[in-house]
PDB file of N, CA and C in Angstrom:
ATOM      1  N   MET J  29      -4.823  -5.286 -19.856  1.00 95.00           N
ATOM      2  CA  MET J  29      -4.567  -3.883 -19.643  1.00 95.00           C
ATOM      3  C   MET J  29      -5.874  -3.124 -19.764  1.00 95.00           C
ATOM      4  N   ARG J  30      -6.008  -2.116 -18.933  1.00 96.00           N
ATOM      5  CA  ARG J  30      -7.193  -1.280 -18.971  1.00 96.00           C
ATOM      6  C   ARG J  30      -6.768   0.179 -18.827  1.00 96.00           C
ATOM      7  N   VAL J  31      -7.393   1.031 -19.601  1.00 96.00           N
ATOM      8  CA  VAL J  31      -7.125   2.467 -19.534  1.00 96.00           C
ATOM      9  C   VAL J  31      -8.428   3.152 -19.152  1.00 96.00           C
ATOM     10  N   ALA J  32      -8.354   4.027 -18.156  1.00 97.00           N
ATOM     11  CA  ALA J  32      -9.555   4.719 -17.694  1.00 97.00           C
ATOM     12  C   ALA J  32      -9.186   6.131 -17.260  1.00 97.00           C
ATOM     13  N   ARG J  33     -10.211   6.920 -17.074  1.00 96.00           N
ATOM     14  CA  ARG J  33     -10.031   8.255 -16.508  1.00 96.00           C
ATOM     15  C   ARG J  33     -10.816   8.323 -15.216  1.00 96.00           C
ATOM     16  N   VAL J  34     -10.161   8.845 -14.213  1.00 96.00           N
ATOM     17  CA  VAL J  34     -10.817   9.096 -12.936  1.00 96.00           C
ATOM     18  C   VAL J  34     -10.663  10.588 -12.706  1.00 96.00           C
ATOM     19  N   GLY J  35     -11.723  11.317 -12.967  1.00 95.00           N
ATOM     20  CA  GLY J  35     -11.618  12.773 -12.968  1.00 95.00           C
ATOM     21  C   GLY J  35     -10.713  13.182 -14.111  1.00 95.00           C
ATOM     22  N   THR J  36      -9.653  13.916 -13.791  1.00 94.00           N
ATOM     23  CA  THR J  36      -8.699  14.342 -14.823  1.00 94.00           C
ATOM     24  C   THR J  36      -7.462  13.443 -14.873  1.00 94.00           C
ATOM     25  N   THR J  37      -7.440  12.430 -14.030  1.00 97.00           N
ATOM     26  CA  THR J  37      -6.297  11.512 -13.975  1.00 97.00           C
ATOM     27  C   THR J  37      -6.502  10.349 -14.932  1.00 97.00           C
ATOM     28  N   HIS J  38      -5.486  10.065 -15.709  1.00 97.00           N
ATOM     29  CA  HIS J  38      -5.496   8.880 -16.564  1.00 97.00           C
ATOM     30  C   HIS J  38      -4.899   7.727 -15.762  1.00 97.00           C
ATOM     31  N   VAL J  39      -5.568   6.578 -15.796  1.00 98.00           N
ATOM     32  CA  VAL J  39      -5.107   5.407 -15.060  1.00 98.00           C
ATOM     33  C   VAL J  39      -4.925   4.260 -16.045  1.00 98.00           C
ATOM     34  N   VAL J  40      -3.707   3.726 -16.102  1.00 98.00           N
ATOM     35  CA  VAL J  40      -3.418   2.555 -16.920  1.00 98.00           C
ATOM     36  C   VAL J  40      -3.172   1.407 -15.942  1.00 98.00           C
ATOM     37  N   THR J  41      -4.013   0.393 -16.031  1.00 98.00           N
ATOM     38  CA  THR J  41      -3.920  -0.763 -15.143  1.00 98.00           C
ATOM     39  C   THR J  41      -3.406  -1.951 -15.935  1.00 98.00           C
ATOM     40  N   VAL J  42      -2.348  -2.564 -15.422  1.00 97.00           N
ATOM     41  CA  VAL J  42      -1.709  -3.677 -16.115  1.00 97.00           C
ATOM     42  C   VAL J  42      -1.719  -4.888 -15.196  1.00 97.00           C
ATOM     43  N   SER J  43      -2.053  -6.047 -15.761  1.00 97.00           N
ATOM     44  CA  SER J  43      -2.012  -7.280 -14.972  1.00 97.00           C
ATOM     45  C   SER J  43      -1.303  -8.363 -15.770  1.00 97.00           C
ATOM     46  N   GLY J  44      -0.903  -9.410 -15.070  1.00 97.00           N
ATOM     47  CA  GLY J  44      -0.213 -10.513 -15.723  1.00 97.00           C
ATOM     48  C   GLY J  44       1.277 -10.292 -15.719  1.00 97.00           C
ATOM     49  N   GLU J  45       1.852 -10.094 -16.908  1.00 97.00           N
ATOM     50  CA  GLU J  45       3.293  -9.921 -17.046  1.00 97.00           C
ATOM     51  C   GLU J  45       3.591  -8.642 -17.823  1.00 97.00           C
ATOM     52  N   LEU J  46       4.664  -7.999 -17.427  1.00 97.00           N
ATOM     53  CA  LEU J  46       5.158  -6.842 -18.179  1.00 97.00           C
ATOM     54  C   LEU J  46       6.586  -7.181 -18.588  1.00 97.00           C
ATOM     55  N   ASP J  47       6.704  -7.656 -19.822  1.00 96.00           N
ATOM     56  CA  ASP J  47       7.996  -8.132 -20.327  1.00 96.00           C
ATOM     57  C   ASP J  47       8.181  -7.647 -21.755  1.00 96.00           C
ATOM     58  N   VAL J  48       9.152  -8.205 -22.444  1.00 96.00           N
ATOM     59  CA  VAL J  48       9.480  -7.761 -23.802  1.00 96.00           C
ATOM     60  C   VAL J  48       8.292  -7.913 -24.759  1.00 96.00           C
ATOM     61  N   ASP J  49       7.450  -8.901 -24.539  1.00 96.00           N
ATOM     62  CA  ASP J  49       6.302  -9.110 -25.421  1.00 96.00           C
ATOM     63  C   ASP J  49       5.111  -8.222 -25.093  1.00 96.00           C
ATOM     64  N   THR J  50       4.921  -7.920 -23.820  1.00 95.00           N
ATOM     65  CA  THR J  50       3.728  -7.168 -23.416  1.00 95.00           C
ATOM     66  C   THR J  50       3.985  -5.674 -23.209  1.00 95.00           C
ATOM     67  N   ALA J  51       5.244  -5.270 -23.135  1.00 96.00           N
ATOM     68  CA  ALA J  51       5.547  -3.855 -22.890  1.00 96.00           C
ATOM     69  C   ALA J  51       5.109  -2.921 -24.026  1.00 96.00           C
ATOM     70  N   PRO J  52       5.256  -3.313 -25.309  1.00 97.00           N
ATOM     71  CA  PRO J  52       4.879  -2.361 -26.370  1.00 97.00           C
ATOM     72  C   PRO J  52       3.425  -1.868 -26.303  1.00 97.00           C
ATOM     73  N   PRO J  53       2.423  -2.728 -26.102  1.00 97.00           N
ATOM     74  CA  PRO J  53       1.071  -2.168 -26.020  1.00 97.00           C
ATOM     75  C   PRO J  53       0.856  -1.303 -24.777  1.00 97.00           C
ATOM     76  N   VAL J  54       1.538  -1.641 -23.691  1.00 97.00           N
ATOM     77  CA  VAL J  54       1.427  -0.808 -22.490  1.00 97.00           C
ATOM     78  C   VAL J  54       2.077   0.547 -22.755  1.00 97.00           C
ATOM     79  N   ARG J  55       3.257   0.529 -23.382  1.00 97.00           N
ATOM     80  CA  ARG J  55       3.934   1.783 -23.726  1.00 97.00           C
ATOM     81  C   ARG J  55       3.052   2.630 -24.646  1.00 97.00           C
ATOM     82  N   ASN J  56       2.396   2.008 -25.619  1.00 97.00           N
ATOM     83  CA  ASN J  56       1.498   2.746 -26.517  1.00 97.00           C
ATOM     84  C   ASN J  56       0.358   3.393 -25.746  1.00 97.00           C
ATOM     85  N   ALA J  57      -0.228   2.661 -24.794  1.00 97.00           N
ATOM     86  CA  ALA J  57      -1.324   3.205 -23.990  1.00 97.00           C
ATOM     87  C   ALA J  57      -0.844   4.379 -23.141  1.00 97.00           C
ATOM     88  N   VAL J  58       0.329   4.240 -22.550  1.00 97.00           N
ATOM     89  CA  VAL J  58       0.896   5.319 -21.740  1.00 97.00           C
ATOM     90  C   VAL J  58       1.206   6.527 -22.624  1.00 97.00           C
ATOM     91  N   ASP J  59       1.794   6.285 -23.779  1.00 96.00           N
ATOM     92  CA  ASP J  59       2.102   7.387 -24.694  1.00 96.00           C
ATOM     93  C   ASP J  59       0.838   8.120 -25.144  1.00 96.00           C
ATOM     94  N   ARG J  60      -0.211   7.365 -25.479  1.00 96.00           N
ATOM     95  CA  ARG J  60      -1.482   8.002 -25.884  1.00 96.00           C
ATOM     96  C   ARG J  60      -2.046   8.844 -24.746  1.00 96.00           C
ATOM     97  N   ALA J  61      -1.975   8.319 -23.541  1.00 95.00           N
ATOM     98  CA  ALA J  61      -2.476   9.085 -22.394  1.00 95.00           C
ATOM     99  C   ALA J  61      -1.657  10.359 -22.208  1.00 95.00           C
ATOM    100  N   LEU J  62      -0.338  10.252 -22.283  1.00 95.00           N
ATOM    101  CA  LEU J  62       0.517  11.425 -22.097  1.00 95.00           C
ATOM    102  C   LEU J  62       0.399  12.427 -23.231  1.00 95.00           C
ATOM    103  N   ASP J  63       0.052  11.959 -24.424  1.00 95.00           N
ATOM    104  CA  ASP J  63      -0.167  12.875 -25.544  1.00 95.00           C
ATOM    105  C   ASP J  63      -1.298  13.855 -25.259  1.00 95.00           C
ATOM    106  N   GLU J  64      -2.220  13.460 -24.393  1.00 93.00           N
ATOM    107  CA  GLU J  64      -3.341  14.336 -24.017  1.00 93.00           C
ATOM    108  C   GLU J  64      -2.952  15.329 -22.921  1.00 93.00           C
ATOM    109  N   ARG J  65      -1.718  15.222 -22.421  1.00 94.00           N
ATOM    110  CA  ARG J  65      -1.183  16.123 -21.398  1.00 94.00           C
ATOM    111  C   ARG J  65      -2.079  16.205 -20.166  1.00 94.00           C
ATOM    112  N   PRO J  66      -2.391  15.053 -19.572  1.00 94.00           N
ATOM    113  CA  PRO J  66      -3.225  15.086 -18.373  1.00 94.00           C
ATOM    114  C   PRO J  66      -2.434  15.657 -17.192  1.00 94.00           C
ATOM    115  N   PRO J  67      -3.126  16.209 -16.211  1.00 96.00           N
ATOM    116  CA  PRO J  67      -2.413  16.714 -15.042  1.00 96.00           C
ATOM    117  C   PRO J  67      -1.747  15.591 -14.249  1.00 96.00           C
ATOM    118  N   SER J  68      -2.276  14.370 -14.378  1.00 96.00           N
ATOM    119  CA  SER J  68      -1.644  13.250 -13.693  1.00 96.00           C
ATOM    120  C   SER J  68      -1.945  11.939 -14.413  1.00 96.00           C
ATOM    121  N   LEU J  69      -0.963  11.038 -14.289  1.00 97.00           N
ATOM    122  CA  LEU J  69      -1.062   9.701 -14.861  1.00 97.00           C
ATOM    123  C   LEU J  69      -0.658   8.713 -13.786  1.00 97.00           C
ATOM    124  N   VAL J  70      -1.467   7.676 -13.627  1.00 98.00           N
ATOM    125  CA  VAL J  70      -1.174   6.619 -12.665  1.00 98.00           C
ATOM    126  C   VAL J  70      -1.053   5.312 -13.423  1.00 98.00           C
ATOM    127  N   LEU J  71       0.008   4.594 -13.147  1.00 98.00           N
ATOM    128  CA  LEU J  71       0.209   3.266 -13.714  1.00 98.00           C
ATOM    129  C   LEU J  71       0.033   2.277 -12.574  1.00 98.00           C
ATOM    130  N   ASP J  72      -1.062   1.512 -12.623  1.00 98.00           N
ATOM    131  CA  ASP J  72      -1.394   0.552 -11.564  1.00 98.00           C
ATOM    132  C   ASP J  72      -0.828  -0.812 -11.934  1.00 98.00           C
ATOM    133  N   LEU J  73       0.183  -1.244 -11.183  1.00 98.00           N
ATOM    134  CA  LEU J  73       0.868  -2.509 -11.455  1.00 98.00           C
ATOM    135  C   LEU J  73       0.584  -3.561 -10.395  1.00 98.00           C
ATOM    136  N   THR J  74      -0.454  -3.373  -9.602  1.00 97.00           N
ATOM    137  CA  THR J  74      -0.729  -4.313  -8.514  1.00 97.00           C
ATOM    138  C   THR J  74      -1.111  -5.697  -9.018  1.00 97.00           C
ATOM    139  N   GLY J  75      -1.537  -5.819 -10.252  1.00 97.00           N
ATOM    140  CA  GLY J  75      -1.937  -7.110 -10.791  1.00 97.00           C
ATOM    141  C   GLY J  75      -0.826  -7.851 -11.509  1.00 97.00           C
ATOM    142  N   LEU J  76       0.413  -7.368 -11.418  1.00 97.00           N
ATOM    143  CA  LEU J  76       1.511  -8.017 -12.139  1.00 97.00           C
ATOM    144  C   LEU J  76       2.096  -9.186 -11.345  1.00 97.00           C
ATOM    145  N   ALA J  77       2.340 -10.273 -12.063  1.00 97.00           N
ATOM    146  CA  ALA J  77       3.025 -11.431 -11.486  1.00 97.00           C
ATOM    147  C   ALA J  77       4.488 -11.447 -11.915  1.00 97.00           C
ATOM    148  N   PHE J  78       4.816 -10.754 -13.018  1.00 97.00           N
ATOM    149  CA  PHE J  78       6.190 -10.665 -13.513  1.00 97.00           C
ATOM    150  C   PHE J  78       6.434  -9.268 -14.051  1.00 97.00           C
ATOM    151  N   PHE J  79       7.603  -8.718 -13.719  1.00 97.00           N
ATOM    152  CA  PHE J  79       7.970  -7.370 -14.127  1.00 97.00           C
ATOM    153  C   PHE J  79       9.415  -7.405 -14.603  1.00 97.00           C
ATOM    154  N   GLY J  80       9.620  -7.288 -15.907  1.00 95.00           N
ATOM    155  CA  GLY J  80      10.956  -7.371 -16.486  1.00 95.00           C
ATOM    156  C   GLY J  80      11.555  -6.010 -16.786  1.00 95.00           C
ATOM    157  N   SER J  81      12.760  -6.039 -17.333  1.00 96.00           N
ATOM    158  CA  SER J  81      13.489  -4.804 -17.621  1.00 96.00           C
ATOM    159  C   SER J  81      12.762  -3.871 -18.595  1.00 96.00           C
ATOM    160  N   PRO J  82      11.971  -4.392 -19.558  1.00 97.00           N
ATOM    161  CA  PRO J  82      11.212  -3.449 -20.388  1.00 97.00           C
ATOM    162  C   PRO J  82      10.228  -2.609 -19.568  1.00 97.00           C
ATOM    163  N   GLY J  83       9.738  -3.170 -18.489  1.00 96.00           N
ATOM    164  CA  GLY J  83       8.850  -2.419 -17.597  1.00 96.00           C
ATOM    165  C   GLY J  83       9.587  -1.297 -16.888  1.00 96.00           C
ATOM    166  N   LEU J  84      10.823  -1.566 -16.486  1.00 97.00           N
ATOM    167  CA  LEU J  84      11.633  -0.524 -15.847  1.00 97.00           C
ATOM    168  C   LEU J  84      11.843   0.640 -16.797  1.00 97.00           C
ATOM    169  N   SER J  85      12.195   0.332 -18.022  1.00 96.00           N
ATOM    170  CA  SER J  85      12.407   1.360 -19.040  1.00 96.00           C
ATOM    171  C   SER J  85      11.129   2.161 -19.280  1.00 96.00           C
ATOM    172  N   LEU J  86      10.024   1.469 -19.344  1.00 97.00           N
ATOM    173  CA  LEU J  86       8.731   2.110 -19.563  1.00 97.00           C
ATOM    174  C   LEU J  86       8.428   3.103 -18.442  1.00 97.00           C
ATOM    175  N   LEU J  87       8.663   2.705 -17.198  1.00 97.00           N
ATOM    176  CA  LEU J  87       8.370   3.588 -16.063  1.00 97.00           C
ATOM    177  C   LEU J  87       9.244   4.835 -16.073  1.00 97.00           C
ATOM    178  N   VAL J  88      10.525   4.660 -16.353  1.00 97.00           N
ATOM    179  CA  VAL J  88      11.433   5.809 -16.368  1.00 97.00           C
ATOM    180  C   VAL J  88      11.055   6.784 -17.483  1.00 97.00           C
ATOM    181  N   SER J  89      10.764   6.267 -18.669  1.00 96.00           N
ATOM    182  CA  SER J  89      10.411   7.172 -19.771  1.00 96.00           C
ATOM    183  C   SER J  89       9.057   7.834 -19.530  1.00 96.00           C
ATOM    184  N   ALA J  90       8.107   7.121 -18.930  1.00 97.00           N
ATOM    185  CA  ALA J  90       6.806   7.722 -18.630  1.00 97.00           C
ATOM    186  C   ALA J  90       6.957   8.848 -17.610  1.00 97.00           C
ATOM    187  N   ARG J  91       7.780   8.624 -16.598  1.00 97.00           N
ATOM    188  CA  ARG J  91       8.013   9.675 -15.600  1.00 97.00           C
ATOM    189  C   ARG J  91       8.630  10.900 -16.251  1.00 97.00           C
ATOM    190  N   GLU J  92       9.618  10.685 -17.110  1.00 96.00           N
ATOM    191  CA  GLU J  92      10.272  11.810 -17.786  1.00 96.00           C
ATOM    192  C   GLU J  92       9.294  12.578 -18.663  1.00 96.00           C
ATOM    193  N   ARG J  93       8.483  11.846 -19.426  1.00 95.00           N
ATOM    194  CA  ARG J  93       7.512  12.524 -20.302  1.00 95.00           C
ATOM    195  C   ARG J  93       6.485  13.294 -19.497  1.00 95.00           C
ATOM    196  N   ALA J  94       6.008  12.705 -18.407  1.00 95.00           N
ATOM    197  CA  ALA J  94       5.018  13.389 -17.569  1.00 95.00           C
ATOM    198  C   ALA J  94       5.612  14.665 -16.985  1.00 95.00           C
ATOM    199  N   GLU J  95       6.841  14.587 -16.504  1.00 94.00           N
ATOM    200  CA  GLU J  95       7.492  15.774 -15.947  1.00 94.00           C
ATOM    201  C   GLU J  95       7.689  16.855 -16.998  1.00 94.00           C
ATOM    202  N   GLU J  96       8.127  16.458 -18.194  1.00 93.00           N
ATOM    203  CA  GLU J  96       8.318  17.429 -19.272  1.00 93.00           C
ATOM    204  C   GLU J  96       7.024  18.144 -19.613  1.00 93.00           C
ATOM    205  N   ALA J  97       5.905  17.446 -19.485  1.00 90.00           N
ATOM    206  CA  ALA J  97       4.604  18.035 -19.792  1.00 90.00           C
ATOM    207  C   ALA J  97       4.007  18.774 -18.602  1.00 90.00           C
ATOM    208  N   GLY J  98       4.723  18.771 -17.471  1.00 93.00           N
ATOM    209  CA  GLY J  98       4.228  19.468 -16.293  1.00 93.00           C
ATOM    210  C   GLY J  98       3.216  18.675 -15.501  1.00 93.00           C
ATOM    211  N   GLY J  99       3.130  17.382 -15.760  1.00 95.00           N
ATOM    212  CA  GLY J  99       2.165  16.544 -15.060  1.00 95.00           C
ATOM    213  C   GLY J  99       2.816  15.700 -13.981  1.00 95.00           C
ATOM    214  N   GLU J 100       1.969  15.052 -13.226  1.00 96.00           N
ATOM    215  CA  GLU J 100       2.421  14.162 -12.164  1.00 96.00           C
ATOM    216  C   GLU J 100       2.326  12.730 -12.648  1.00 96.00           C
ATOM    217  N   PHE J 101       3.196  11.872 -12.115  1.00 97.00           N
ATOM    218  CA  PHE J 101       3.214  10.464 -12.479  1.00 97.00           C
ATOM    219  C   PHE J 101       3.393   9.638 -11.215  1.00 97.00           C
ATOM    220  N   ALA J 102       2.512   8.671 -11.032  1.00 98.00           N
ATOM    221  CA  ALA J 102       2.603   7.785  -9.870  1.00 98.00           C
ATOM    222  C   ALA J 102       2.440   6.344 -10.329  1.00 98.00           C
ATOM    223  N   VAL J 103       3.049   5.457  -9.554  1.00 98.00           N
ATOM    224  CA  VAL J 103       2.970   4.024  -9.803  1.00 98.00           C
ATOM    225  C   VAL J 103       2.350   3.382  -8.575  1.00 98.00           C
ATOM    226  N   VAL J 104       1.387   2.488  -8.796  1.00 98.00           N
ATOM    227  CA  VAL J 104       0.815   1.722  -7.703  1.00 98.00           C
ATOM    228  C   VAL J 104       1.421   0.332  -7.773  1.00 98.00           C
ATOM    229  N   ALA J 105       2.112  -0.043  -6.702  1.00 98.00           N
ATOM    230  CA  ALA J 105       2.754  -1.356  -6.654  1.00 98.00           C
ATOM    231  C   ALA J 105       2.852  -1.818  -5.212  1.00 98.00           C
ATOM    232  N   THR J 106       2.516  -3.075  -4.995  1.00 96.00           N
ATOM    233  CA  THR J 106       2.597  -3.630  -3.648  1.00 96.00           C
ATOM    234  C   THR J 106       3.329  -4.967  -3.617  1.00 96.00           C
ATOM    235  N   GLY J 107       3.411  -5.633  -4.739  1.00 96.00           N
ATOM    236  CA  GLY J 107       3.979  -6.975  -4.774  1.00 96.00           C
ATOM    237  C   GLY J 107       5.474  -7.001  -5.003  1.00 96.00           C
ATOM    238  N   ARG J 108       6.082  -8.061  -4.507  1.00 97.00           N
ATOM    239  CA  ARG J 108       7.520  -8.260  -4.656  1.00 97.00           C
ATOM    240  C   ARG J 108       7.943  -8.321  -6.126  1.00 97.00           C
ATOM    241  N   ALA J 109       7.073  -8.852  -6.988  1.00 97.00           N
ATOM    242  CA  ALA J 109       7.414  -8.984  -8.409  1.00 97.00           C
ATOM    243  C   ALA J 109       7.761  -7.639  -9.035  1.00 97.00           C
ATOM    244  N   VAL J 110       7.171  -6.571  -8.540  1.00 98.00           N
ATOM    245  CA  VAL J 110       7.448  -5.227  -9.064  1.00 98.00           C
ATOM    246  C   VAL J 110       8.422  -4.475  -8.157  1.00 98.00           C
ATOM    247  N   LEU J 111       8.184  -4.516  -6.871  1.00 98.00           N
ATOM    248  CA  LEU J 111       8.997  -3.718  -5.958  1.00 98.00           C
ATOM    249  C   LEU J 111      10.457  -4.157  -5.909  1.00 98.00           C
ATOM    250  N   ARG J 112      10.720  -5.437  -5.966  1.00 97.00           N
ATOM    251  CA  ARG J 112      12.097  -5.911  -5.881  1.00 97.00           C
ATOM    252  C   ARG J 112      12.955  -5.401  -7.051  1.00 97.00           C
ATOM    253  N   PRO J 113      12.499  -5.551  -8.309  1.00 97.00           N
ATOM    254  CA  PRO J 113      13.299  -4.987  -9.411  1.00 97.00           C
ATOM    255  C   PRO J 113      13.481  -3.467  -9.303  1.00 97.00           C
ATOM    256  N   LEU J 114      12.462  -2.771  -8.815  1.00 97.00           N
ATOM    257  CA  LEU J 114      12.594  -1.325  -8.636  1.00 97.00           C
ATOM    258  C   LEU J 114      13.659  -1.007  -7.594  1.00 97.00           C
ATOM    259  N   GLU J 115      13.697  -1.797  -6.524  1.00 97.00           N
ATOM    260  CA  GLU J 115      14.675  -1.583  -5.462  1.00 97.00           C
ATOM    261  C   GLU J 115      16.101  -1.862  -5.934  1.00 97.00           C
ATOM    262  N   VAL J 116      16.321  -3.030  -6.519  1.00 97.00           N
ATOM    263  CA  VAL J 116      17.697  -3.427  -6.849  1.00 97.00           C
ATOM    264  C   VAL J 116      18.307  -2.588  -7.969  1.00 97.00           C
ATOM    265  N   THR J 117      17.478  -2.007  -8.805  1.00 96.00           N
ATOM    266  CA  THR J 117      17.998  -1.168  -9.887  1.00 96.00           C
ATOM    267  C   THR J 117      18.111   0.308  -9.503  1.00 96.00           C
ATOM    268  N   GLY J 118      17.559   0.687  -8.371  1.00 96.00           N
ATOM    269  CA  GLY J 118      17.583   2.083  -7.954  1.00 96.00           C
ATOM    270  C   GLY J 118      16.477   2.921  -8.557  1.00 96.00           C
ATOM    271  N   VAL J 119      15.638   2.318  -9.357  1.00 96.00           N
ATOM    272  CA  VAL J 119      14.548   3.052 -10.003  1.00 96.00           C
ATOM    273  C   VAL J 119      13.483   3.459  -8.979  1.00 96.00           C
ATOM    274  N   LEU J 120      13.376   2.717  -7.895  1.00 96.00           N
ATOM    275  CA  LEU J 120      12.379   3.029  -6.871  1.00 96.00           C
ATOM    276  C   LEU J 120      12.515   4.465  -6.379  1.00 96.00           C
ATOM    277  N   GLY J 121      13.753   4.933  -6.234  1.00 95.00           N
ATOM    278  CA  GLY J 121      13.983   6.296  -5.761  1.00 95.00           C
ATOM    279  C   GLY J 121      13.592   7.386  -6.750  1.00 95.00           C
ATOM    280  N   LEU J 122      13.377   7.002  -7.991  1.00 95.00           N
ATOM    281  CA  LEU J 122      12.995   7.974  -9.023  1.00 95.00           C
ATOM    282  C   LEU J 122      11.486   8.156  -9.139  1.00 95.00           C
ATOM    283  N   LEU J 123      10.741   7.238  -8.536  1.00 97.00           N
ATOM    284  CA  LEU J 123       9.298   7.190  -8.762  1.00 97.00           C
ATOM    285  C   LEU J 123       8.505   7.522  -7.516  1.00 97.00           C
ATOM    286  N   ASP J 124       7.295   7.989  -7.739  1.00 97.00           N
ATOM    287  CA  ASP J 124       6.311   8.160  -6.678  1.00 97.00           C
ATOM    288  C   ASP J 124       5.511   6.855  -6.648  1.00 97.00           C
ATOM    289  N   VAL J 125       5.891   5.942  -5.734  1.00 98.00           N
ATOM    290  CA  VAL J 125       5.234   4.643  -5.648  1.00 98.00           C
ATOM    291  C   VAL J 125       4.243   4.664  -4.509  1.00 98.00           C
ATOM    292  N   ARG J 126       3.022   4.284  -4.806  1.00 98.00           N
ATOM    293  CA  ARG J 126       1.935   4.283  -3.829  1.00 98.00           C
ATOM    294  C   ARG J 126       1.456   2.868  -3.570  1.00 98.00           C
ATOM    295  N   ALA J 127       0.855   2.664  -2.399  1.00 97.00           N
ATOM    296  CA  ALA J 127       0.398   1.332  -1.983  1.00 97.00           C
ATOM    297  C   ALA J 127      -0.997   0.985  -2.481  1.00 97.00           C
ATOM    298  N   SER J 128      -1.730   1.984  -2.952  1.00 97.00           N
ATOM    299  CA  SER J 128      -3.085   1.702  -3.453  1.00 97.00           C
ATOM    300  C   SER J 128      -3.469   2.731  -4.505  1.00 97.00           C
ATOM    301  N   LEU J 129      -4.420   2.366  -5.326  1.00 97.00           N
ATOM    302  CA  LEU J 129      -4.916   3.294  -6.336  1.00 97.00           C
ATOM    303  C   LEU J 129      -5.582   4.495  -5.665  1.00 97.00           C
ATOM    304  N   ALA J 130      -6.317   4.249  -4.604  1.00 97.00           N
ATOM    305  CA  ALA J 130      -6.967   5.353  -3.883  1.00 97.00           C
ATOM    306  C   ALA J 130      -5.930   6.351  -3.374  1.00 97.00           C
ATOM    307  N   ASP J 131      -4.819   5.853  -2.861  1.00 97.00           N
ATOM    308  CA  ASP J 131      -3.750   6.728  -2.382  1.00 97.00           C
ATOM    309  C   ASP J 131      -3.154   7.529  -3.530  1.00 97.00           C
ATOM    310  N   ALA J 132      -2.921   6.879  -4.656  1.00 97.00           N
ATOM    311  CA  ALA J 132      -2.360   7.569  -5.824  1.00 97.00           C
ATOM    312  C   ALA J 132      -3.312   8.632  -6.346  1.00 97.00           C
ATOM    313  N   LEU J 133      -4.590   8.354  -6.332  1.00 96.00           N
ATOM    314  CA  LEU J 133      -5.566   9.322  -6.831  1.00 96.00           C
ATOM    315  C   LEU J 133      -5.745  10.501  -5.894  1.00 96.00           C
ATOM    316  N   SER J 134      -5.530  10.287  -4.618  1.00 92.00           N
ATOM    317  CA  SER J 134      -5.702  11.378  -3.663  1.00 92.00           C
ATOM    318  C   SER J 134      -4.445  12.215  -3.513  1.00 92.00           C
ATOM    319  N   GLY J 135      -3.314  11.687  -3.987  1.00 74.00           N
ATOM    320  CA  GLY J 135      -2.048  12.389  -3.751  1.00 74.00           C
ATOM    321  C   GLY J 135      -1.587  13.170  -4.908  1.00 74.00           C
TER     322      GLY J 135
END
């Protein structure tokens, strides 16, 4: 996991697996970023090989927190490992999903 700032946007990049064991540190990083009330937060999941239900919960709560703070929230995802669970659960319709980090940063 990597946390960075690109201008005023906070970017949390996650690779490998996002499951019950790895979700807590990612959630902590997202929470710390949102505590700063950035105008936008991007969660880059393009490096994930596995995306479990804790990841779905994390995305929904991050979107809600960002909205409550008046900020924008986007997810970068291109792989089936992430997109398929988002589709079958209906969570995809709740999120601003982008095909690249550059697209998320420009939008």
